[in-house]
Amino acid sequence: MEKKLHNFFQSGILEKYILDETSASENLQVEHYIETYPEVESEYLRLQDNLEILAKASAIEAPHFILDNIKKEAGKETAPVMALVSAHRKTPWYSIAASIIALVFAGSTLMMYQQNRKLLQENQVVVDEIFDLRSDIAENNSILDDLMRRFMRLNNPETEKYVLRGNERAKDLKTVAYINAVDKTSMIDVVSLPQLPGNQTYQIWAEMQDRMVNLGILDPSEREFQSLPYIEDALGLSITIEPKGNNAIASDNAVAEISLKSKNN
């Protein structure tokens, strides 16, 4: 049974099931494993939690509805038609008839012109909305592709998770670093950073044997996973409060520190 579960986990079908990329028959297989084996159910719940973490990092604003814009365009009032004042003189009946026919024709022509113009405007609105939707779809697909790559990286067995919590100087500080020594990748999830004065910033450092290496600035308003430079042989990570700007030398004002596992050294 252990070999069977090992083959199941190695196939990657559980990750595809979480991302809704499996067929109907594969869905039945995965659901059977989840109901039958506690190990599979536990891994399934863990993957769901990780996917929820990543989903919160990418909030996508919904596009405007085409129907609302069409109704807005359709509700605009057309320009009023000015009334014609008849002249106070006798006119032959055939001239009156010709004038009436001309007025009716002119009125019909104006109405058709206004209707065609209105249709053209509505069609342009629809074309613009379709163009915007295509752009949104392409952007959303790109975001989802990036989300899936981060999700797979997050669940890589070689990825180590490190939680950095603030000390007395920043009690509400919490970040989570993910480091993969095999792929040489590193990223950080900014969970919460207390607000600083405008002339100060948070910076993260890699602790080496003889120096501190600057890995970049942490933005309190940034709620997405941020990539960090991977540093070989790093002994630990440290977050400090520094004067605004990208400082090359770390101060003693550390607010969070953690040691890295020896396999990353």
JSON list of C-alpha atoms in Angstrom, two decimals, residues 167 169 205 212 238-243 249-257:
[
{"chain": "A", "resi": 167, "resn": "ASN", "atom": "CA", "xyz": [10.25, 41.16, 18.83]},
{"chain": "A", "resi": 169, "resn": "ARG", "atom": "CA", "xyz": [10.07, 46.59, 18.78]},
{"chain": "A", "resi": 205, "resn": "TRP", "atom": "CA", "xyz": [19.08, 40.55, 5.28]},
{"chain": "A", "resi": 212, "resn": "MET", "atom": "CA", "xyz": [25.09, 40.71, 6.27]},
{"chain": "A", "resi": 238, "resn": "SER", "atom": "CA", "xyz": [17.04, 39.12, 9.73]},
{"chain": "A", "resi": 239, "resn": "ILE", "atom": "CA", "xyz": [14.56, 42.00, 9.33]},
{"chain": "A", "resi": 240, "resn": "THR", "atom": "CA", "xyz": [15.70, 45.44, 10.46]},
{"chain": "A", "resi": 241, "resn": "ILE", "atom": "CA", "xyz": [14.32, 48.99, 10.57]},
{"chain": "A", "resi": 242, "resn": "GLU", "atom": "CA", "xyz": [16.51, 51.27, 8.47]},
{"chain": "A", "resi": 243, "resn": "PRO", "atom": "CA", "xyz": [16.49, 54.89, 7.24]},
{"chain": "A", "resi": 249, "resn": "ILE", "atom": "CA", "xyz": [25.07, 47.94, 5.78]},
{"chain": "A", "resi": 250, "resn": "ALA", "atom": "CA", "xyz": [22.65, 46.50, 8.35]},
{"chain": "A", "resi": 251, "resn": "SER", "atom": "CA", "xyz": [22.07, 48.41, 11.58]},
{"chain": "A", "resi": 252, "resn": "ASP", "atom": "CA", "xyz": [21.64, 46.89, 15.03]},
{"chain": "A", "resi": 253, "resn": "ASN", "atom": "CA", "xyz": [17.91, 47.69, 14.95]},
{"chain": "A", "resi": 254, "resn": "ALA", "atom": "CA", "xyz": [16.75, 44.11, 14.22]},
{"chain": "A", "resi": 255, "resn": "VAL", "atom": "CA", "xyz": [13.05, 43.38, 14.79]},
{"chain": "A", "resi": 256, "resn": "ALA", "atom": "CA", "xyz": [12.93, 39.71, 13.63]},
{"chain": "A", "resi": 257, "resn": "GLU", "atom": "CA", "xyz": [15.58, 37.01, 13.24]}
]
